[in-house]
mmCIF file of C-alpha atoms in Angstrom:
data_model
loop_
_atom_site.group_PDB
_atom_site.id
_atom_site.type_symbol
_atom_site.label_atom_id
_atom_site.label_comp_id
_atom_site.label_asym_id
_atom_site.label_seq_id
_atom_site.Cartn_x
_atom_site.Cartn_y
_atom_site.Cartn_z
ATOM 1 C CA MET Z 16 56.621 66.152 112.347
ATOM 2 C CA PHE Z 17 58.377 68.371 109.801
ATOM 3 C CA GLN Z 18 58.773 71.139 112.404
ATOM 4 C CA LEU Z 19 60.415 68.718 114.832
ATOM 5 C CA ILE Z 20 62.923 67.541 112.219
ATOM 6 C CA LEU Z 21 63.650 71.155 111.241
ATOM 7 C CA PHE Z 22 64.109 72.120 114.899
ATOM 8 C CA LEU Z 23 66.504 69.225 115.554
ATOM 9 C CA ALA Z 24 68.512 70.008 112.424
ATOM 10 C CA ALA Z 25 68.771 73.674 113.442
ATOM 11 C CA PHE Z 26 69.737 72.691 117.003
ATOM 12 C CA PHE Z 27 72.568 70.434 115.863
ATOM 13 C CA ALA Z 28 73.740 72.964 113.258
ATOM 14 C CA VAL Z 29 73.991 75.680 115.914
ATOM 15 C CA HIS Z 30 75.715 73.239 118.261
ATOM 16 C CA LEU Z 31 78.336 72.450 115.605
ATOM 17 C CA LEU Z 32 78.808 76.130 114.725
ATOM 18 C CA LEU Z 33 79.486 77.058 118.340
ATOM 19 C CA LYS Z 34 82.543 74.799 118.269
ATOM 20 C CA LYS Z 35 84.049 76.604 115.248
ATOM 21 C CA PRO Z 36 86.647 79.381 115.629
ATOM 22 C CA PRO Z 37 85.461 82.994 115.096
ATOM 23 C CA GLN Z 38 87.283 83.313 111.753
ATOM 24 C CA ILE Z 39 85.296 80.424 110.289
ATOM 25 C CA LEU Z 40 82.041 81.808 111.724
ATOM 26 C CA LYS Z 41 82.786 85.187 110.136
ATOM 27 C CA LYS Z 42 83.355 83.488 106.787
ATOM 28 C CA TYR Z 43 80.092 81.525 107.122
ATOM 29 C CA ALA Z 44 78.212 84.720 108.062
ATOM 30 C CA LYS Z 45 79.511 86.518 104.949
ATOM 31 C CA ILE Z 46 78.494 83.615 102.734
ATOM 32 C CA LEU Z 47 75.063 83.456 104.382
ATOM 33 C CA ILE Z 48 74.412 87.186 103.989
ATOM 34 C CA ILE Z 49 75.550 87.261 100.356
ATOM 35 C CA SER Z 50 73.467 84.157 99.589
ATOM 36 C CA PHE Z 51 70.403 85.678 101.258
ATOM 37 C CA ILE Z 52 70.760 88.925 99.306
ATOM 38 C CA GLY Z 53 71.240 86.979 96.079
ATOM 39 C CA MET Z 54 68.161 84.837 96.739
ATOM 40 C CA MET Z 55 66.061 87.906 97.557
ATOM 41 C CA LEU Z 56 67.171 89.700 94.382
ATOM 42 C CA THR Z 57 66.494 86.567 92.315
ATOM 43 C CA TYR Z 58 63.032 86.221 93.864
ATOM 44 C CA LEU Z 59 62.217 89.892 93.279
ATOM 45 C CA LEU Z 60 63.472 89.666 89.696
ATOM 46 C CA ALA Z 61 61.460 86.505 89.005
ATOM 47 C CA THR Z 62 58.237 87.961 90.434
ATOM 48 C CA GLY Z 63 58.626 91.366 88.790
ATOM 49 C CA ARG Z 64 58.913 93.255 92.086
ATOM 50 C CA LEU Z 65 62.425 94.534 91.674
ATOM 51 C CA ASN Z 66 61.258 98.128 91.156
ATOM 52 C CA TRP Z 67 61.094 98.859 94.904
ATOM 53 C CA PHE Z 68 64.747 97.782 95.257
ATOM 54 C CA PHE Z 69 65.858 100.226 92.556
ATOM 55 C CA ALA Z 70 63.740 102.948 94.183
ATOM 56 C CA PHE Z 71 65.473 102.270 97.521
ATOM 57 C CA VAL Z 72 68.936 102.429 95.929
ATOM 58 C CA ILE Z 73 68.163 105.697 94.115
ATOM 59 C CA MET Z 74 66.638 107.201 97.283
ATOM 60 C CA THR Z 75 69.753 106.240 99.267
ATOM 61 C CA ILE Z 76 72.099 107.766 96.684
ATOM 62 C CA THR Z 77 70.026 110.975 96.630
ATOM 63 C CA PHE Z 78 70.050 111.161 100.417
ATOM 64 C CA LEU Z 79 73.822 110.708 100.505
ATOM 65 C CA PHE Z 80 74.357 113.473 97.934
ATOM 66 C CA ARG Z 81 72.182 115.831 99.981
ATOM 67 C CA LEU Z 82 74.071 114.858 103.120
ATOM 68 C CA LEU Z 83 77.493 115.298 101.491
ATOM 69 C CA PRO Z 84 77.863 119.073 102.217
ATOM 70 C CA VAL Z 85 77.082 118.516 105.893
ATOM 71 C CA ALA Z 86 79.537 115.622 106.033
ATOM 72 C CA LEU Z 87 82.248 117.732 104.401
ATOM 73 C CA ASN Z 88 81.679 120.524 106.931
ATOM 74 C CA LEU Z 89 82.035 118.041 109.790
ATOM 75 C CA MET Z 90 85.027 116.245 108.284
ATOM 76 C CA PRO Z 91 87.794 118.425 109.839
ATOM 77 C CA HIS Z 92 86.228 117.999 113.280
ATOM 78 C CA TRP Z 93 85.883 114.277 112.766
ATOM 79 C CA LEU Z 94 89.532 114.018 111.761
ATOM 80 C CA GLN Z 95 90.589 115.920 114.882
ATOM 81 C CA ALA Z 96 88.474 113.646 117.076
ATOM 82 C CA HIS Z 97 89.899 110.597 115.296
ATOM 83 C CA ASP Z 98 93.470 111.843 115.850
ATOM 84 C CA LEU Z 99 92.774 112.432 119.540
ATOM 85 C CA TRP Z 100 91.304 108.941 119.824
ATOM 86 C CA GLN Z 101 94.376 107.391 118.167
ATOM 87 C CA LYS Z 102 96.742 109.340 120.441
ATOM 88 C CA TRP Z 103 94.813 108.190 123.513
ATOM 89 C CA ARG Z 104 94.787 104.542 122.358
ATOM 90 C CA ASN Z 105 98.525 104.638 121.621
ATOM 91 C CA SER Z 106 99.320 106.214 124.987
ATOM 92 C CA THR Z 107 97.295 103.631 126.926
ATOM 93 C CA SER Z 108 98.793 100.727 124.993
ATOM 94 C CA LYS Z 109 102.301 102.098 125.621
ATOM 95 C CA LYS Z 110 101.522 102.402 129.329
ATOM 96 C CA GLU Z 111 100.299 98.815 129.443
ATOM 97 C CA SER Z 112 103.259 97.485 127.507
ATOM 98 C CA SER Z 113 105.748 99.502 129.538
ATOM 99 C CA ARG Z 114 104.257 98.341 132.852
ATOM 100 C CA GLN Z 115 106.713 95.886 134.311
ATOM 101 C CA PHE Z 116 105.582 93.389 136.886
ATOM 102 C CA ASP Z 117 107.910 93.197 139.844
ATOM 103 C CA TYR Z 118 108.552 89.497 140.375
ATOM 104 C CA SER Z 119 111.888 90.072 142.055
ATOM 105 C CA GLY Z 120 110.809 90.125 145.677
ATOM 106 C CA ASN Z 121 111.276 93.823 146.395
ATOM 107 C CA MET Z 122 108.320 94.591 148.644
ATOM 108 C CA SER Z 123 108.128 96.452 151.919
ATOM 109 C CA ASN Z 124 106.431 94.980 154.962
ATOM 110 C CA GLU Z 125 103.830 97.775 154.894
ATOM 111 C CA GLU Z 126 102.912 96.996 151.284
ATOM 112 C CA ALA Z 127 102.739 93.277 152.062
ATOM 113 C CA LEU Z 128 100.440 93.897 155.045
ATOM 114 C CA GLU Z 129 98.236 96.140 152.916
ATOM 115 C CA ILE Z 130 97.965 93.527 150.165
ATOM 116 C CA LEU Z 131 96.970 90.780 152.585
ATOM 117 C CA GLY Z 132 94.704 93.112 154.564
ATOM 118 C CA LEU Z 133 96.507 92.561 157.858
ATOM 119 C CA THR Z 134 97.749 94.728 160.709
ATOM 120 C CA ALA Z 135 101.336 95.033 161.875
ATOM 121 C CA ASN Z 136 100.844 92.608 164.760
ATOM 122 C CA ALA Z 137 99.570 89.696 162.596
ATOM 123 C CA SER Z 138 100.766 86.234 163.544
ATOM 124 C CA ARG Z 139 102.180 83.584 161.212
ATOM 125 C CA ASP Z 140 98.823 81.766 161.160
ATOM 126 C CA ASP Z 141 97.005 85.016 160.283
ATOM 127 C CA ILE Z 142 99.387 85.610 157.370
ATOM 128 C CA ILE Z 143 98.911 82.075 156.056
ATOM 129 C CA ALA Z 144 95.112 82.266 156.431
ATOM 130 C CA ALA Z 145 94.908 85.665 154.695
ATOM 131 C CA HIS Z 146 97.157 84.410 151.895
ATOM 132 C CA ARG Z 147 95.085 81.254 151.420
ATOM 133 C CA LYS Z 148 91.823 83.239 151.355
ATOM 134 C CA LEU Z 149 93.104 85.740 148.766
ATOM 135 C CA ILE Z 150 94.884 83.226 146.555
ATOM 136 C CA GLN Z 151 91.734 81.081 146.353
ATOM 137 C CA LYS Z 152 89.821 84.085 145.019
ATOM 138 C CA LEU Z 153 92.495 85.561 142.756
ATOM 139 C CA HIS Z 154 94.406 82.559 141.441
ATOM 140 C CA PRO Z 155 94.806 82.527 137.620
ATOM 141 C CA ASP Z 156 93.058 79.150 137.442
ATOM 142 C CA HIS Z 157 89.983 80.748 139.022
ATOM 143 C CA GLY Z 158 89.790 83.860 136.844
ATOM 144 C CA GLY Z 159 92.466 85.955 138.548
ATOM 145 C CA SER Z 160 95.652 87.244 137.017
ATOM 146 C CA ASN Z 161 99.258 86.126 137.244
ATOM 147 C CA TYR Z 162 100.219 89.592 138.477
ATOM 148 C CA LEU Z 163 97.835 89.513 141.450
ATOM 149 C CA ALA Z 164 98.777 85.953 142.385
ATOM 150 C CA THR Z 165 102.445 86.888 142.255
ATOM 151 C CA LYS Z 166 101.890 89.943 144.444
ATOM 152 C CA ILE Z 167 99.945 87.884 146.993
ATOM 153 C CA ASN Z 168 102.639 85.192 147.081
ATOM 154 C CA LEU Z 169 105.339 87.852 147.356
ATOM 155 C CA ALA Z 170 103.497 89.512 150.236
ATOM 156 C CA LYS Z 171 103.320 86.200 152.121
ATOM 157 C CA GLN Z 172 106.979 85.499 151.397
ATOM 158 C CA THR Z 173 108.002 88.975 152.560
ATOM 159 C CA LEU Z 174 106.077 88.732 155.848
ATOM 160 C CA LEU Z 175 107.178 85.188 156.664
ATOM 161 C CA SER Z 176 110.873 85.778 156.007
#
Protein backbone atom coordinates (compact mmCIF):
# COMPACT_ATOMS: atom_id res chain seq x y z
CA MET A 1 0.00 0.00 0.00
CA PHE A 2 2.86 2.36 0.84
CA GLN A 3 4.38 1.84 -2.62
CA LEU A 4 1.09 2.76 -4.29
CA ILE A 5 0.79 5.98 -2.29
CA LEU A 6 4.43 6.84 -3.05
CA PHE A 7 3.88 6.12 -6.76
CA LEU A 8 0.76 8.31 -6.91
CA ALA A 9 2.51 11.15 -5.07
CA ALA A 10 5.47 10.94 -7.46
CA PHE A 11 3.12 10.82 -10.47
CA PHE A 12 1.24 13.94 -9.44
CA ALA A 13 4.46 15.76 -8.49
CA VAL A 14 5.93 15.08 -11.94
CA HIS A 15 2.64 16.10 -13.55
CA LEU A 16 2.70 19.44 -11.69
CA LEU A 17 6.39 20.01 -12.50
CA LEU A 18 5.80 19.52 -16.21
CA LYS A 19 3.49 22.54 -16.17
CA LYS A 20 6.18 24.82 -14.68
CA PRO A 21 8.37 27.07 -16.86
CA PRO A 22 12.00 25.97 -17.45
CA GLN A 23 13.41 28.71 -15.20
CA ILE A 24 11.48 27.37 -12.21
CA LEU A 25 12.48 23.79 -13.04
CA LYS A 26 16.13 24.85 -13.19
CA LYS A 27 15.80 26.48 -9.77
CA TYR A 28 14.14 23.34 -8.34
CA ALA A 29 16.89 21.15 -9.85
CA LYS A 30 19.62 23.26 -8.22
CA ILE A 31 17.88 23.08 -4.85
CA LEU A 32 17.40 19.32 -5.22
CA ILE A 33 21.03 18.67 -6.14
CA ILE A 34 22.39 20.86 -3.33
CA SER A 35 20.01 19.23 -0.84
CA PHE A 36 21.03 15.75 -1.98
CA ILE A 37 24.73 16.56 -1.65
CA GLY A 38 24.13 18.07 1.78
CA MET A 39 22.17 15.02 2.95
CA MET A 40 24.86 12.66 1.66
CA LEU A 41 27.63 14.61 3.40
CA THR A 42 25.59 14.72 6.63
CA TYR A 43 24.98 10.96 6.43
CA LEU A 44 28.65 10.22 5.75
CA LEU A 45 29.70 12.52 8.60
CA ALA A 46 27.23 10.93 11.02
CA THR A 47 28.30 7.38 10.16
CA GLY A 48 32.03 8.12 10.15
CA ARG A 49 32.48 7.31 6.46
CA LEU A 50 33.52 10.73 5.28
CA ASN A 51 37.12 9.64 4.68
CA TRP A 52 36.38 8.32 1.17
CA PHE A 53 34.94 11.73 0.21
CA PHE A 54 38.13 13.52 1.29
CA ALA A 55 40.19 10.90 -0.57
CA PHE A 56 38.15 11.56 -3.73
CA VAL A 57 38.61 15.33 -3.42
CA ILE A 58 42.37 15.03 -2.88
CA MET A 59 42.68 12.55 -5.78
CA THR A 60 40.77 14.95 -8.06
CA ILE A 61 42.96 17.91 -7.09
CA THR A 62 46.11 15.83 -7.68
CA PHE A 63 44.83 14.69 -11.06
CA LEU A 64 44.06 18.27 -12.08
CA PHE A 65 47.54 19.46 -11.07
CA ARG A 66 49.12 16.68 -13.13
CA LEU A 67 46.86 17.56 -16.05
CA LEU A 68 47.60 21.29 -15.81
CA PRO A 69 50.76 21.28 -18.02
CA VAL A 70 48.91 19.44 -20.78
CA ALA A 71 45.99 21.84 -20.50
CA LEU A 72 48.32 24.84 -20.69
CA ASN A 73 49.97 23.42 -23.82
CA LEU A 74 46.57 22.99 -25.45
CA MET A 75 45.24 26.36 -24.32
CA PRO A 76 46.41 28.44 -27.34
CA HIS A 77 44.84 25.92 -29.72
CA TRP A 78 41.64 25.89 -27.72
CA LEU A 79 41.48 29.67 -27.82
CA GLN A 80 41.94 29.66 -31.59
CA ALA A 81 39.19 27.06 -32.00
CA HIS A 82 36.95 29.08 -29.68
CA ASP A 83 37.58 32.26 -31.70
CA LEU A 84 36.77 30.45 -34.95
CA TRP A 85 33.57 29.10 -33.40
CA GLN A 86 32.52 32.59 -32.26
CA LYS A 87 33.24 34.07 -35.70
CA TRP A 88 31.18 31.35 -37.36
CA ARG A 89 28.26 31.81 -34.93
CA ASN A 90 28.31 35.59 -35.42
CA SER A 91 28.41 35.26 -39.21
CA THR A 92 25.47 32.84 -39.30
CA SER A 93 23.40 34.97 -36.92
CA LYS A 94 24.13 38.06 -39.04
CA LYS A 95 23.06 36.18 -42.16
CA GLU A 96 19.82 35.12 -40.51
CA SER A 97 19.08 38.58 -39.17
CA SER A 98 19.95 40.25 -42.46
CA ARG A 99 17.74 37.87 -44.46
CA GLN A 100 14.72 39.85 -45.51
CA PHE A 101 11.53 38.09 -46.45
CA ASP A 102 10.03 39.41 -49.64
CA TYR A 103 6.37 40.00 -48.85
CA SER A 104 5.97 42.64 -51.53
CA GLY A 105 4.73 40.51 -54.39
CA ASN A 106 7.82 40.60 -56.59
CA MET A 107 7.92 37.07 -57.98
CA SER A 108 8.40 35.82 -61.51
CA ASN A 109 6.03 33.33 -63.09
CA GLU A 110 8.84 30.77 -63.35
CA GLU A 111 9.58 31.03 -59.63
CA ALA A 112 5.88 30.77 -58.81
CA LEU A 113 5.51 27.65 -60.98
CA GLU A 114 8.57 26.11 -59.34
CA ILE A 115 7.24 26.79 -55.84
CA LEU A 116 3.87 25.21 -56.59
CA GLY A 117 5.46 22.37 -58.56
CA LEU A 118 3.54 23.10 -61.75
CA THR A 119 4.34 23.33 -65.45
CA ALA A 120 3.87 26.38 -67.64
CA ASN A 121 0.58 25.12 -69.07
CA ALA A 122 -1.17 24.68 -65.68
CA SER A 123 -4.82 25.66 -65.51
CA ARG A 124 -6.49 27.82 -62.86
CA ASP A 125 -7.85 24.71 -61.12
CA ASP A 126 -4.37 23.12 -61.08
CA ILE A 127 -2.92 26.26 -59.47
CA ILE A 128 -5.63 26.34 -56.81
CA ALA A 129 -5.27 22.60 -56.09
CA ALA A 130 -1.47 22.80 -55.84
CA HIS A 131 -1.74 25.84 -53.57
CA ARG A 132 -4.29 24.14 -51.31
CA LYS A 133 -2.16 20.98 -51.07
CA LEU A 134 1.02 22.89 -50.16
CA ILE A 135 -0.60 25.35 -47.78
CA GLN A 136 -2.23 22.50 -45.84
CA LYS A 137 1.21 20.97 -45.28
CA LEU A 138 3.20 24.15 -44.67
CA HIS A 139 0.78 26.48 -42.91
CA PRO A 140 2.17 28.03 -39.68
CA ASP A 141 -0.72 26.54 -37.70
CA HIS A 142 0.41 23.08 -38.79
CA GLY A 143 4.12 23.44 -38.05
CA GLY A 144 5.17 25.38 -41.14
CA SER A 145 6.67 28.83 -41.24
CA ASN A 146 5.25 32.24 -42.07
CA TYR A 147 7.89 32.65 -44.78
CA LEU A 148 6.88 29.47 -46.64
CA ALA A 149 3.17 30.22 -46.35
CA THR A 150 3.77 33.72 -47.68
CA LYS A 151 5.79 32.41 -50.61
CA ILE A 152 3.09 29.86 -51.46
CA ASN A 153 0.35 32.50 -51.29
CA LEU A 154 2.46 34.88 -53.36
CA ALA A 155 3.05 32.19 -55.97
CA LYS A 156 -0.71 31.57 -56.28
CA GLN A 157 -1.39 35.30 -56.45
CA THR A 158 1.28 35.79 -59.12
CA LEU A 159 -0.03 32.97 -61.33
CA LEU A 160 -3.70 33.90 -60.99
CA SER A 161 -3.22 37.60 -61.73
